[in-house]
CSV table of C-alpha atoms in Angstrom, one decimal:
chain,number,residue,atom,x,y,z
A,1,MET,CA,0.2,-19.0,-71.0
A,2,THR,CA,1.0,-15.3,-71.0
A,3,ALA,CA,-0.8,-14.9,-74.4
A,4,PRO,CA,-3.3,-12.1,-74.5
A,5,ASP,CA,-6.7,-13.2,-73.6
A,6,ALA,CA,-10.2,-11.8,-73.4
A,7,ALA,CA,-11.0,-12.6,-69.8
A,8,ALA,CA,-10.2,-9.6,-67.6
A,9,ALA,CA,-8.1,-10.5,-64.6
A,10,THR,CA,-10.4,-10.9,-61.6
A,11,ALA,CA,-9.7,-11.7,-58.0
A,12,ALA,CA,-8.5,-15.3,-57.4
A,13,THR,CA,-11.3,-17.6,-56.7
A,14,ALA,CA,-11.7,-17.8,-52.9
A,15,ALA,CA,-10.8,-21.2,-51.5
A,16,THR,CA,-14.2,-22.7,-50.5
A,17,THR,CA,-12.8,-26.0,-49.4
A,18,ALA,CA,-11.0,-27.0,-46.2
A,19,PRO,CA,-7.4,-25.7,-45.9
A,20,ASP,CA,-5.9,-29.2,-46.1
A,21,THR,CA,-7.4,-29.8,-49.6
A,22,THR,CA,-5.6,-26.8,-51.1
A,23,TYR,CA,-2.1,-25.3,-51.3
A,24,PRO,CA,-1.9,-21.9,-49.5
A,25,PRO,CA,-1.4,-19.2,-52.2
A,26,THR,CA,1.8,-17.2,-51.9
A,27,ASP,CA,3.1,-14.1,-53.7
A,28,ARG,CA,4.8,-16.4,-56.1
A,29,THR,CA,1.8,-18.6,-56.9
A,30,VAL,CA,-0.8,-15.9,-57.4
A,31,PRO,CA,-0.6,-14.8,-61.1
A,32,THR,CA,-0.6,-11.2,-62.1
A,33,ARG,CA,-3.1,-11.9,-64.8
A,34,SER,CA,-6.1,-14.3,-65.5
A,35,ARG,CA,-6.4,-15.1,-61.8
A,36,GLU,CA,-9.7,-16.8,-62.4
A,37,ARG,CA,-7.7,-19.6,-64.2
A,38,ALA,CA,-5.6,-20.3,-61.1
A,39,SER,CA,-6.3,-23.3,-58.8
A,40,TYR,CA,-4.7,-24.4,-55.6
A,41,ASP,CA,-6.7,-27.5,-55.2
A,42,ARG,CA,-4.5,-30.5,-54.4
A,43,GLU,CA,-6.6,-32.9,-56.5
A,44,VAL,CA,-6.5,-30.6,-59.5
A,45,VAL,CA,-2.7,-30.2,-59.1
A,46,HIS,CA,-2.1,-33.9,-58.6
A,47,ALA,CA,-4.2,-34.9,-61.7
A,48,ILE,CA,-2.2,-32.5,-63.9
A,49,LEU,CA,1.1,-33.8,-62.5
A,50,ASP,CA,0.1,-37.4,-62.9
A,51,GLU,CA,-0.9,-37.1,-66.5
A,52,GLY,CA,2.6,-36.0,-67.5
A,53,TYR,CA,6.1,-37.3,-67.1
A,54,VAL,CA,8.3,-34.5,-68.6
A,55,CYS,CA,8.7,-31.3,-66.7
A,56,HIS,CA,10.8,-28.2,-67.3
A,57,LEU,CA,13.1,-27.6,-64.4
A,58,GLY,CA,14.4,-24.1,-63.8
A,59,PHE,CA,17.3,-23.1,-61.6
A,60,VAL,CA,19.8,-20.3,-61.4
A,61,ARG,CA,23.4,-20.8,-62.4
A,62,ASP,CA,25.9,-18.0,-62.1
A,63,GLY,CA,23.0,-15.6,-61.7
A,64,ALA,CA,21.3,-16.6,-64.9
A,65,PRO,CA,18.2,-18.8,-65.5
A,66,VAL,CA,18.6,-22.4,-66.9
A,67,VAL,CA,15.6,-24.5,-68.0
A,68,LEU,CA,16.0,-28.2,-68.8
A,69,PRO,CA,13.5,-30.9,-69.6
A,70,THR,CA,13.6,-33.9,-67.3
A,71,LEU,CA,11.5,-36.7,-66.0
A,72,TYR,CA,9.6,-36.5,-62.8
A,73,ALA,CA,7.2,-38.6,-60.7
A,74,ARG,CA,4.8,-37.7,-57.9
A,75,VAL,CA,4.5,-39.8,-54.7
A,76,GLY,CA,2.0,-38.2,-52.4
A,77,GLU,CA,3.0,-34.6,-51.7
A,78,ARG,CA,6.5,-35.1,-53.0
A,79,LEU,CA,8.0,-34.9,-56.5
A,80,TYR,CA,11.1,-36.9,-57.5
A,81,LEU,CA,13.7,-36.2,-60.1
A,82,HIS,CA,16.7,-38.2,-61.0
A,83,GLY,CA,19.8,-38.1,-63.2
A,84,SER,CA,23.4,-38.9,-63.4
A,85,THR,CA,25.4,-37.9,-60.4
A,86,GLY,CA,27.5,-35.9,-63.0
A,87,ALA,CA,24.6,-33.8,-64.3
A,88,ARG,CA,24.8,-30.2,-63.5
A,89,PRO,CA,21.5,-29.5,-61.5
A,90,LEU,CA,22.0,-32.8,-59.5
A,91,ARG,CA,25.6,-31.8,-58.6
A,92,MET,CA,24.4,-28.3,-57.7
A,93,ALA,CA,21.6,-29.7,-55.5
A,94,GLY,CA,24.0,-32.0,-53.7
A,95,ARG,CA,26.6,-29.4,-53.0
A,96,ALA,CA,26.9,-28.8,-49.2
A,97,GLY,CA,26.2,-25.3,-48.2
A,98,THR,CA,26.3,-23.8,-44.7
A,99,GLU,CA,23.1,-25.6,-43.9
A,100,GLU,CA,21.2,-28.5,-45.6
A,101,PRO,CA,22.2,-28.9,-49.3
A,102,GLY,CA,19.6,-28.0,-51.9
A,103,LEU,CA,18.9,-26.2,-55.1
A,104,PRO,CA,16.1,-23.6,-55.4
A,105,VAL,CA,14.1,-24.6,-58.4
A,106,CYS,CA,10.9,-23.9,-60.3
A,107,LEU,CA,9.3,-27.0,-61.8
A,108,THR,CA,6.7,-26.6,-64.5
A,109,VAL,CA,4.4,-29.1,-66.2
A,110,THR,CA,2.2,-28.1,-69.1
A,111,HIS,CA,-0.4,-30.0,-71.1
A,112,VAL,CA,-1.7,-28.4,-74.3
A,113,ASP,CA,-5.3,-29.3,-74.9
A,114,GLY,CA,-6.4,-27.2,-77.8
A,115,LEU,CA,-5.7,-24.3,-80.1
A,116,VAL,CA,-8.3,-21.6,-79.6
A,117,LEU,CA,-9.0,-19.7,-82.9
A,118,ALA,CA,-10.9,-16.4,-82.5
A,119,ARG,CA,-12.2,-14.1,-85.2
A,120,SER,CA,-9.6,-11.5,-84.0
A,121,ALA,CA,-5.9,-12.3,-83.9
A,122,PHE,CA,-5.8,-10.7,-80.4
A,123,HIS,CA,-8.2,-13.3,-78.9
A,124,HIS,CA,-6.4,-16.3,-80.1
A,125,SER,CA,-5.4,-18.5,-77.2
A,126,ILE,CA,-4.4,-22.0,-76.1
A,127,ASN,CA,-6.4,-24.4,-73.9
A,128,TYR,CA,-3.9,-25.8,-71.4
A,129,ARG,CA,-3.4,-27.1,-67.9
A,130,SER,CA,-0.2,-26.3,-66.2
A,131,VAL,CA,1.3,-26.7,-62.7
A,132,VAL,CA,4.1,-24.5,-61.3
A,133,VAL,CA,6.0,-25.7,-58.2
A,134,HIS,CA,8.4,-23.5,-56.4
A,135,GLY,CA,10.8,-24.9,-53.8
A,136,THR,CA,14.2,-26.4,-53.0
A,137,ALA,CA,15.2,-29.7,-54.6
A,138,ARG,CA,17.2,-31.8,-52.1
A,139,PRO,CA,19.2,-35.0,-52.5
A,140,VAL,CA,17.5,-38.2,-51.4
A,141,THR,CA,20.0,-40.4,-49.6
A,142,ASP,CA,17.8,-42.9,-47.7
A,143,PRO,CA,18.1,-46.2,-49.7
A,144,ALA,CA,14.4,-47.1,-49.3
A,145,GLU,CA,13.2,-43.7,-50.4
A,146,ARG,CA,15.6,-43.8,-53.4
A,147,THR,CA,14.1,-47.2,-54.4
A,148,THR,CA,10.6,-45.8,-54.1
A,149,ALA,CA,11.6,-42.8,-56.2
A,150,LEU,CA,13.3,-44.7,-58.9
A,151,ASP,CA,10.4,-47.2,-59.2
A,152,ALA,CA,7.9,-44.2,-59.3
A,153,LEU,CA,10.0,-42.6,-62.1
A,154,VAL,CA,9.7,-45.7,-64.3
A,155,ASP,CA,6.0,-46.3,-63.4
A,156,HIS,CA,5.1,-42.6,-63.9
A,157,VAL,CA,6.0,-42.9,-67.6
A,158,VAL,CA,4.6,-46.4,-68.1
A,159,PRO,CA,2.4,-47.7,-65.3
A,160,GLY,CA,3.4,-51.3,-64.4
A,161,ARG,CA,6.8,-51.2,-66.0
A,162,ALA,CA,8.9,-51.0,-62.8
A,163,ALA,CA,7.9,-54.5,-61.9
A,164,ASP,CA,8.6,-55.8,-65.4
A,165,SER,CA,12.3,-54.7,-65.6
A,166,ARG,CA,15.6,-55.5,-63.9
A,167,PRO,CA,15.9,-53.2,-60.8
A,168,ALA,CA,19.0,-51.0,-60.6
A,169,ASN,CA,22.1,-52.8,-59.2
A,170,ALA,CA,24.6,-51.3,-56.8
A,171,LYS,CA,26.8,-49.7,-59.5
A,172,GLU,CA,23.8,-48.1,-61.2
A,173,LEU,CA,22.4,-46.8,-57.9
A,174,ALA,CA,25.8,-45.3,-57.1
A,175,ALA,CA,25.7,-43.4,-60.5
A,176,THR,CA,22.2,-42.1,-60.0
A,177,ALA,CA,21.3,-39.0,-58.0
A,178,VAL,CA,17.7,-38.6,-56.8
A,179,LEU,CA,16.2,-35.3,-55.8
A,180,ARG,CA,13.0,-34.6,-54.0
A,181,LEU,CA,10.8,-31.5,-54.2
A,182,ASP,CA,8.0,-31.1,-51.7
A,183,LEU,CA,4.7,-29.8,-52.9
A,184,GLU,CA,4.2,-26.8,-50.7
A,185,GLU,CA,4.2,-23.7,-52.9
A,186,VAL,CA,2.2,-24.9,-55.8
A,187,SER,CA,-0.4,-23.6,-58.3
A,188,ALA,CA,-2.3,-24.9,-61.3
A,189,LYS,CA,-3.5,-22.7,-64.2
A,190,ILE,CA,-6.2,-23.9,-66.6
A,191,ARG,CA,-7.8,-22.5,-69.7
A,192,THR,CA,-10.8,-24.4,-71.2
A,193,GLY,CA,-13.6,-23.6,-73.6
A,194,GLY,CA,-14.0,-21.7,-76.8
A,195,PRO,CA,-12.8,-18.3,-78.1
A,196,ASN,CA,-14.0,-15.1,-76.4
A,197,ASP,CA,-14.5,-12.8,-79.3
A,198,ASP,CA,-15.6,-9.3,-78.9
A,199,ALA,CA,-19.3,-8.8,-79.7
A,200,GLU,CA,-18.6,-6.5,-82.6
A,201,ASP,CA,-16.4,-9.3,-84.2
A,202,LEU,CA,-19.1,-12.0,-84.2
A,203,GLY,CA,-20.2,-11.1,-87.7
A,204,LEU,CA,-16.8,-11.5,-89.3
A,205,PRO,CA,-16.5,-14.3,-91.8
A,206,HIS,CA,-13.6,-16.1,-90.1
A,207,TRP,CA,-14.1,-19.7,-88.8
A,208,SER,CA,-13.7,-19.8,-85.0
A,209,GLY,CA,-13.5,-22.5,-82.5
A,210,VAL,CA,-11.1,-25.0,-81.0
A,211,ILE,CA,-8.7,-27.5,-82.5
A,212,PRO,CA,-8.3,-30.3,-79.9
A,213,VAL,CA,-4.7,-31.4,-79.2
A,214,ALA,CA,-3.8,-34.6,-77.5
A,215,ARG,CA,-0.9,-36.9,-77.0
A,216,ALA,CA,-1.0,-40.0,-79.1
A,217,TYR,CA,0.9,-43.3,-78.7
A,218,GLY,CA,2.0,-45.3,-81.7
A,219,THR,CA,2.4,-49.1,-82.1
A,220,PRO,CA,5.2,-50.4,-79.9
A,221,VAL,CA,8.5,-50.9,-81.9
A,222,PRO,CA,10.5,-53.9,-80.6
A,223,ALA,CA,14.2,-53.4,-80.0
A,224,ASP,CA,16.4,-54.8,-82.7
A,225,ASP,CA,17.8,-57.4,-80.3
A,226,LEU,CA,14.5,-58.5,-78.9
A,227,ALA,CA,13.6,-62.2,-79.3
A,228,PRO,CA,10.8,-62.2,-82.0
A,229,ASP,CA,8.4,-64.2,-79.8
A,230,THR,CA,8.4,-61.8,-76.9
A,231,PRO,CA,4.8,-60.7,-76.3
A,232,VAL,CA,3.9,-57.0,-75.9
A,233,PRO,CA,2.7,-56.8,-72.3
A,234,ALA,CA,-0.8,-55.7,-71.5
A,235,TYR,CA,0.3,-52.5,-69.7
A,236,LEU,CA,1.7,-51.3,-73.0
A,237,THR,CA,-1.3,-52.0,-75.2
A,238,ARG,CA,-3.4,-50.1,-72.6
A,239,LEU,CA,-1.4,-46.9,-73.1
B,1,MET,CA,16.7,-35.2,-70.4
B,2,THR,CA,18.9,-35.7,-67.3
B,3,ALA,CA,17.6,-39.3,-67.0
B,4,PRO,CA,20.3,-42.0,-66.7
B,5,ASP,CA,21.3,-43.3,-70.0
B,6,ALA,CA,23.5,-46.0,-71.5
B,7,ALA,CA,25.6,-43.7,-73.8
B,8,ALA,CA,28.8,-42.6,-72.1
B,9,ALA,CA,29.5,-38.9,-72.3
B,10,THR,CA,31.9,-38.3,-75.1
B,11,ALA,CA,33.5,-35.2,-76.4
B,12,ALA,CA,31.1,-32.9,-78.3
B,13,THR,CA,31.0,-33.7,-82.0
B,14,ALA,CA,33.4,-31.3,-83.7
B,15,ALA,CA,31.7,-28.9,-86.0
B,16,THR,CA,32.5,-30.0,-89.5
B,17,THR,CA,30.4,-27.4,-91.3
B,18,ALA,CA,31.2,-23.8,-92.0
B,19,PRO,CA,30.9,-21.5,-89.0
B,20,ASP,CA,27.8,-19.7,-90.3
B,21,THR,CA,25.8,-22.9,-90.4
B,22,THR,CA,26.2,-23.5,-86.7
B,23,TYR,CA,25.9,-21.6,-83.4
B,24,PRO,CA,29.2,-21.3,-81.6
B,25,PRO,CA,29.2,-23.5,-78.5
B,26,THR,CA,29.6,-21.8,-75.2
B,27,ASP,CA,30.1,-22.9,-71.6
B,28,ARG,CA,26.4,-22.7,-71.2
B,29,THR,CA,25.5,-24.7,-74.3
B,30,VAL,CA,27.9,-27.6,-74.0
B,31,PRO,CA,26.1,-30.2,-71.8
B,32,THR,CA,28.0,-31.9,-69.0
B,33,ARG,CA,26.6,-35.3,-70.1
B,34,SER,CA,25.7,-37.1,-73.4
B,35,ARG,CA,27.5,-34.5,-75.4
B,36,GLU,CA,27.1,-36.7,-78.5
B,37,ARG,CA,23.5,-35.8,-78.4
B,38,ALA,CA,24.1,-32.1,-78.7
B,39,SER,CA,23.8,-30.2,-82.0
B,40,TYR,CA,24.6,-26.6,-82.8
B,41,ASP,CA,23.4,-26.8,-86.4
B,42,ARG,CA,21.1,-23.9,-87.3
B,43,GLU,CA,18.9,-26.0,-89.5
B,44,VAL,CA,18.5,-28.7,-86.8
B,45,VAL,CA,17.7,-26.0,-84.2
B,46,HIS,CA,15.3,-24.2,-86.6
B,47,ALA,CA,13.4,-27.4,-87.4
B,48,ILE,CA,12.8,-28.2,-83.7
B,49,LEU,CA,11.7,-24.6,-82.9
B,50,ASP,CA,9.4,-24.5,-85.9
B,51,GLU,CA,7.6,-27.7,-85.0
B,52,GLY,CA,6.5,-26.4,-81.6
B,53,TYR,CA,4.7,-23.3,-80.4
B,54,VAL,CA,4.8,-23.6,-76.6
B,55,CYS,CA,8.1,-23.0,-74.9
B,56,HIS,CA,9.1,-22.9,-71.2
B,57,LEU,CA,10.5,-19.5,-70.4
B,58,GLY,CA,12.8,-19.2,-67.4
B,59,PHE,CA,13.9,-16.0,-65.7
B,60,VAL,CA,15.1,-15.0,-62.3
B,61,ARG,CA,12.8,-13.1,-59.9
B,62,ASP,CA,14.1,-12.0,-56.5
B,63,GLY,CA,17.0,-14.4,-57.0
B,64,ALA,CA,14.8,-17.4,-57.5
B,65,PRO,CA,14.0,-19.2,-60.8
B,66,VAL,CA,10.6,-18.9,-62.5
B,67,VAL,CA,9.5,-21.1,-65.4
B,68,LEU,CA,6.3,-20.3,-67.3
B,69,PRO,CA,4.8,-21.8,-70.4
B,70,THR,CA,4.2,-19.3,-73.2
B,71,LEU,CA,3.9,-19.1,-77.0
B,72,TYR,CA,6.8,-18.3,-79.2
B,73,ALA,CA,7.5,-17.9,-83.0
B,74,ARG,CA,10.7,-17.9,-84.9
B,75,VAL,CA,11.5,-15.3,-87.7
B,76,GLY,CA,15.0,-15.9,-89.0
B,77,GLU,CA,17.5,-15.8,-86.2
B,78,ARG,CA,15.0,-14.2,-83.8
B,79,LEU,CA,12.4,-15.6,-81.5
B,80,TYR,CA,9.3,-13.5,-80.5
B,81,LEU,CA,7.2,-13.8,-77.4
B,82,HIS,CA,4.2,-11.7,-76.4
B,83,GLY,CA,1.8,-11.2,-73.7
B,84,SER,CA,-0.2,-8.6,-71.7
B,85,THR,CA,1.8,-5.5,-70.9
B,86,GLY,CA,0.7,-6.3,-67.3
B,87,ALA,CA,2.3,-9.8,-67.2
B,88,ARG,CA,5.3,-10.2,-65.0
B,89,PRO,CA,8.1,-11.2,-67.3
B,90,LEU,CA,7.0,-8.7,-69.9
B,91,ARG,CA,7.0,-5.9,-67.3
B,92,MET,CA,10.4,-7.0,-66.1
B,93,ALA,CA,11.8,-7.1,-69.6
B,94,GLY,CA,10.6,-3.6,-70.3
B,95,ARG,CA,11.9,-2.0,-67.1
B,96,ALA,CA,14.5,0.5,-67.9
B,97,GLY,CA,17.9,-0.2,-66.3
B,98,THR,CA,21.1,1.7,-66.5
B,99,GLU,CA,21.5,0.6,-70.2
B,100,GLU,CA,19.1,-1.0,-72.7
B,101,PRO,CA,16.2,-2.7,-71.0
B,102,GLY,CA,16.0,-6.5,-71.1
B,103,LEU,CA,15.4,-9.7,-69.1
B,104,PRO,CA,18.0,-12.5,-69.0
B,105,VAL,CA,16.1,-15.7,-69.9
B,106,CYS,CA,16.5,-19.3,-70.8
B,107,LEU,CA,13.9,-20.5,-73.4
B,108,THR,CA,13.4,-24.2,-73.8
B,109,VAL,CA,11.4,-26.2,-76.3
B,110,THR,CA,11.0,-29.9,-76.0
B,111,HIS,CA,9.3,-32.5,-78.2
B,112,VAL,CA,8.8,-36.0,-76.8
B,113,ASP,CA,9.1,-38.6,-79.6
B,114,GLY,CA,9.1,-41.9,-77.8
B,115,LEU,CA,9.3,-43.9,-74.6
B,116,VAL,CA,12.4,-46.1,-74.5
B,117,LEU,CA,11.8,-49.3,-72.6
B,118,ALA,CA,15.0,-51.2,-71.7
B,119,ARG,CA,15.3,-54.6,-69.9
B,120,SER,CA,16.9,-52.7,-67.0
B,121,ALA,CA,15.1,-49.9,-65.2
B,122,PHE,CA,18.4,-47.9,-65.3
B,123,HIS,CA,18.5,-47.8,-69.1
B,124,HIS,CA,14.9,-46.6,-69.6
B,125,SER,CA,14.9,-43.3,-71.5
B,126,ILE,CA,13.0,-40.9,-73.6
B,127,ASN,CA,13.4,-40.1,-77.3
B,128,TYR,CA,13.2,-36.3,-77.6
B,129,ARG,CA,14.3,-33.2,-79.4
B,130,SER,CA,14.9,-30.1,-77.4
B,131,VAL,CA,16.4,-26.6,-78.0
B,132,VAL,CA,17.7,-24.4,-75.2
B,133,VAL,CA,18.2,-20.7,-75.9
B,134,HIS,CA,20.1,-18.4,-73.5
B,135,GLY,CA,20.0,-14.7,-73.9
B,136,THR,CA,18.3,-11.4,-73.1
B,137,ALA,CA,14.6,-10.8,-74.0
B,138,ARG,CA,14.2,-7.2,-75.1
B,139,PRO,CA,11.0,-5.2,-75.8
B,140,VAL,CA,10.1,-4.7,-79.4
B,141,THR,CA,8.9,-1.1,-80.0
B,142,ASP,CA,9.1,-0.7,-83.8
B,143,PRO,CA,5.5,-0.9,-85.1
B,144,ALA,CA,6.5,-2.8,-88.2
B,145,GLU,CA,8.5,-5.4,-86.3
B,146,ARG,CA,5.7,-5.7,-83.8
B,147,THR,CA,3.2,-6.5,-86.6
B,148,THR,CA,5.6,-9.0,-88.0
B,149,ALA,CA,6.0,-10.7,-84.6
B,150,LEU,CA,2.3,-10.8,-83.8
B,151,ASP,CA,1.5,-12.3,-87.3
B,152,ALA,CA,4.3,-14.8,-86.8
B,153,LEU,CA,2.9,-15.8,-83.4
B,154,VAL,CA,-0.5,-16.6,-84.8
B,155,ASP,CA,0.9,-18.3,-87.9
B,156,HIS,CA,3.4,-20.4,-85.9
B,157,VAL,CA,0.5,-22.1,-84.1
B,158,VAL,CA,-1.7,-22.4,-87.2
B,159,PRO,CA,0.0,-21.6,-90.5
B,160,GLY,CA,-2.2,-19.4,-92.6
B,161,ARG,CA,-4.3,-18.1,-89.7
B,162,ALA,CA,-3.0,-14.6,-89.4
B,163,ALA,CA,-4.4,-13.7,-92.8
B,164,ASP,CA,-7.7,-15.2,-91.9
B,165,SER,CA,-8.4,-13.2,-88.7
B,166,ARG,CA,-9.0,-9.5,-87.8
B,167,PRO,CA,-5.6,-7.9,-87.2
B,168,ALA,CA,-5.0,-6.2,-83.8
B,169,ASN,CA,-6.5,-2.7,-83.5
B,170,ALA,CA,-4.7,0.2,-81.8
B,171,LYS,CA,-6.2,-0.6,-78.4
B,172,GLU,CA,-5.2,-4.2,-78.6
B,173,LEU,CA,-1.7,-3.3,-79.8
B,174,ALA,CA,-1.3,-0.9,-76.8
B,175,ALA,CA,-2.2,-3.7,-74.4
B,176,THR,CA,0.3,-6.2,-75.9
B,177,ALA,CA,4.0,-6.3,-75.1
B,178,VAL,CA,6.3,-8.1,-77.6
B,179,LEU,CA,9.7,-9.4,-76.7
B,180,ARG,CA,12.5,-10.6,-79.0
B,181,LEU,CA,15.2,-13.0,-78.2
B,182,ASP,CA,18.1,-13.4,-80.7
B,183,LEU,CA,19.3,-16.9,-81.5
B,184,GLU,CA,23.0,-16.6,-80.6
B,185,GLU,CA,23.7,-18.9,-77.6
B,186,VAL,CA,21.7,-22.0,-78.7
B,187,SER,CA,21.9,-25.7,-78.6
B,188,ALA,CA,19.8,-28.7,-79.5
B,189,LYS,CA,19.8,-32.0,-77.8
B,190,ILE,CA,18.4,-35.1,-79.5
B,191,ARG,CA,18.0,-38.7,-78.5
B,192,THR,CA,16.7,-41.3,-81.1
B,193,GLY,CA,16.7,-45.0,-81.5
B,194,GLY,CA,16.0,-48.0,-79.3
B,195,PRO,CA,17.2,-49.0,-75.8
B,196,ASN,CA,20.9,-49.5,-75.0
B,197,ASP,CA,20.7,-52.5,-72.7
B,198,ASP,CA,23.8,-54.1,-71.2
B,199,ALA,CA,24.9,-57.3,-73.0
B,200,GLU,CA,24.3,-59.4,-69.9
B,201,ASP,CA,20.6,-58.2,-69.8
B,202,LEU,CA,19.7,-59.2,-73.3
B,203,GLY,CA,18.5,-62.6,-72.2
B,204,LEU,CA,16.0,-61.2,-69.7
B,205,PRO,CA,12.4,-61.9,-70.5
B,206,HIS,CA,11.2,-58.2,-70.4
B,207,TRP,CA,9.8,-56.7,-73.6
B,208,SER,CA,12.0,-53.9,-74.8
B,209,GLY,CA,11.7,-51.3,-77.5
B,210,VAL,CA,10.1,-47.9,-78.1
B,211,ILE,CA,6.6,-46.6,-77.8
B,212,PRO,CA,6.3,-43.8,-80.3
B,213,VAL,CA,4.7,-40.5,-79.0
B,214,ALA,CA,3.3,-37.8,-81.2
B,215,ARG,CA,1.0,-34.8,-81.1
B,216,ALA,CA,-2.5,-35.4,-82.5
B,217,TYR,CA,-5.1,-32.9,-83.6
B,218,GLY,CA,-8.8,-33.7,-83.2
B,219,THR,CA,-11.7,-32.6,-85.3
B,220,PRO,CA,-12.2,-28.8,-85.2
B,221,VAL,CA,-14.9,-27.8,-82.7
B,222,PRO,CA,-16.8,-24.7,-83.9
B,223,ALA,CA,-17.5,-21.9,-81.5
B,224,ASP,CA,-21.0,-21.8,-80.0
B,225,ASP,CA,-21.6,-18.5,-81.7
B,226,LEU,CA,-20.3,-19.5,-85.1
B,227,ALA,CA,-22.8,-19.4,-88.0
B,228,PRO,CA,-23.5,-23.0,-88.8
B,229,ASP,CA,-22.7,-22.7,-92.5
B,230,THR,CA,-19.2,-21.4,-91.9
B,231,PRO,CA,-16.8,-23.7,-93.7
B,232,VAL,CA,-13.7,-25.1,-92.0
B,233,PRO,CA,-10.7,-23.5,-93.9
B,234,ALA,CA,-8.3,-25.8,-95.7
B,235,TYR,CA,-5.3,-24.7,-93.5
B,236,LEU,CA,-7.1,-26.3,-90.6
B,237,THR,CA,-8.0,-29.6,-92.2
B,238,ARG,CA,-4.3,-29.9,-93.2
B,239,LEU,CA,-3.1,-29.7,-89.6
């Protein structure tokens, strides 16, 4: 978040782990503020990515920014996106340039964990975990990788679902574009904990603390055309 | 979402309401696909914006897209953003150009309402409501408008909170940049309802339907330094 915050920006936490366990920071992934909240740890990044399934994908069209929500899935150090072959960003990524086709993107995933209420309006904040990925989205053409990606996209939303649905047929595959985005220039940003009020505000009468925020799943609603005796599979009741 | 979907792209629904109740569609706000899901109705757009408080803000830096999560608030036909005067997009928006300073942005708000499970992997989808705003974010310098904006940003997250906190002092105001983005080039996109399976798939044994998704608030957690007898205000228990 770019919201004002109590913590002064300090130098980014030095990587104390072996290089291969972290993403190397770059000019684009070192924040200008609240650097102590940044993380380049692969496990931290993977955990944030794996908890979500909707990202916000940014790209440049005619010189102007465009941000669209779309589904994603992680397989190792690669993210996959998909969509109709007619959708704009997928067409743009597949357009042949002078070299390998691809679309420069920024892919961001954000989880809101809490509303942080301080005594002062200024120190209000949000507890959150976000990941920002910079890179070039490229079309996936290898049939085996496309199948892996499409299964992952279904299973990323509902683990176990890909095996319990009809796989895409040739016509559907032909209508679907798949993009990959390698996890190379990546950072996470995390805020946790309570409000950071100034000492002189602690005596003010306002309640202060955190309102936890979480994602909640409701009872599965069967499709109108579903046979009434169809059992709800265990992977859904576990959600 | 750019996910594959059953509904064929059809012509955008013609605006049947008076011009002032809708945003005029533009090349950027008419989607290439699933146009029947698009809405330009101001009330629909306002309702989606007012239900959220975290947006994904896209801008272009050195020719490449950047997408960051940040708080926003709506006041009439204007969105407000804020942040440290040192934060990158706020610095960029305030930089004087040859004319009025400003930063071209795309601001997107997305609510996920359900996971749509079809018999076929291809027809899986997400029920969602999103709003995409294109425009130029400009610094707000008028003191009264800045106060309105900052109050709105606090109240947008927790209605009623601005009046129950210490207002920003001169030092805090000086450290806070406020941007405004007029609602002019705006569209909503909405998917509702169950899966749209192909007729020949209806006999397959897979459960199909919708898993509702919602935001849930937990029990308020008081700050460590909060006096134990401080009551939780009614505007929090109503969340």
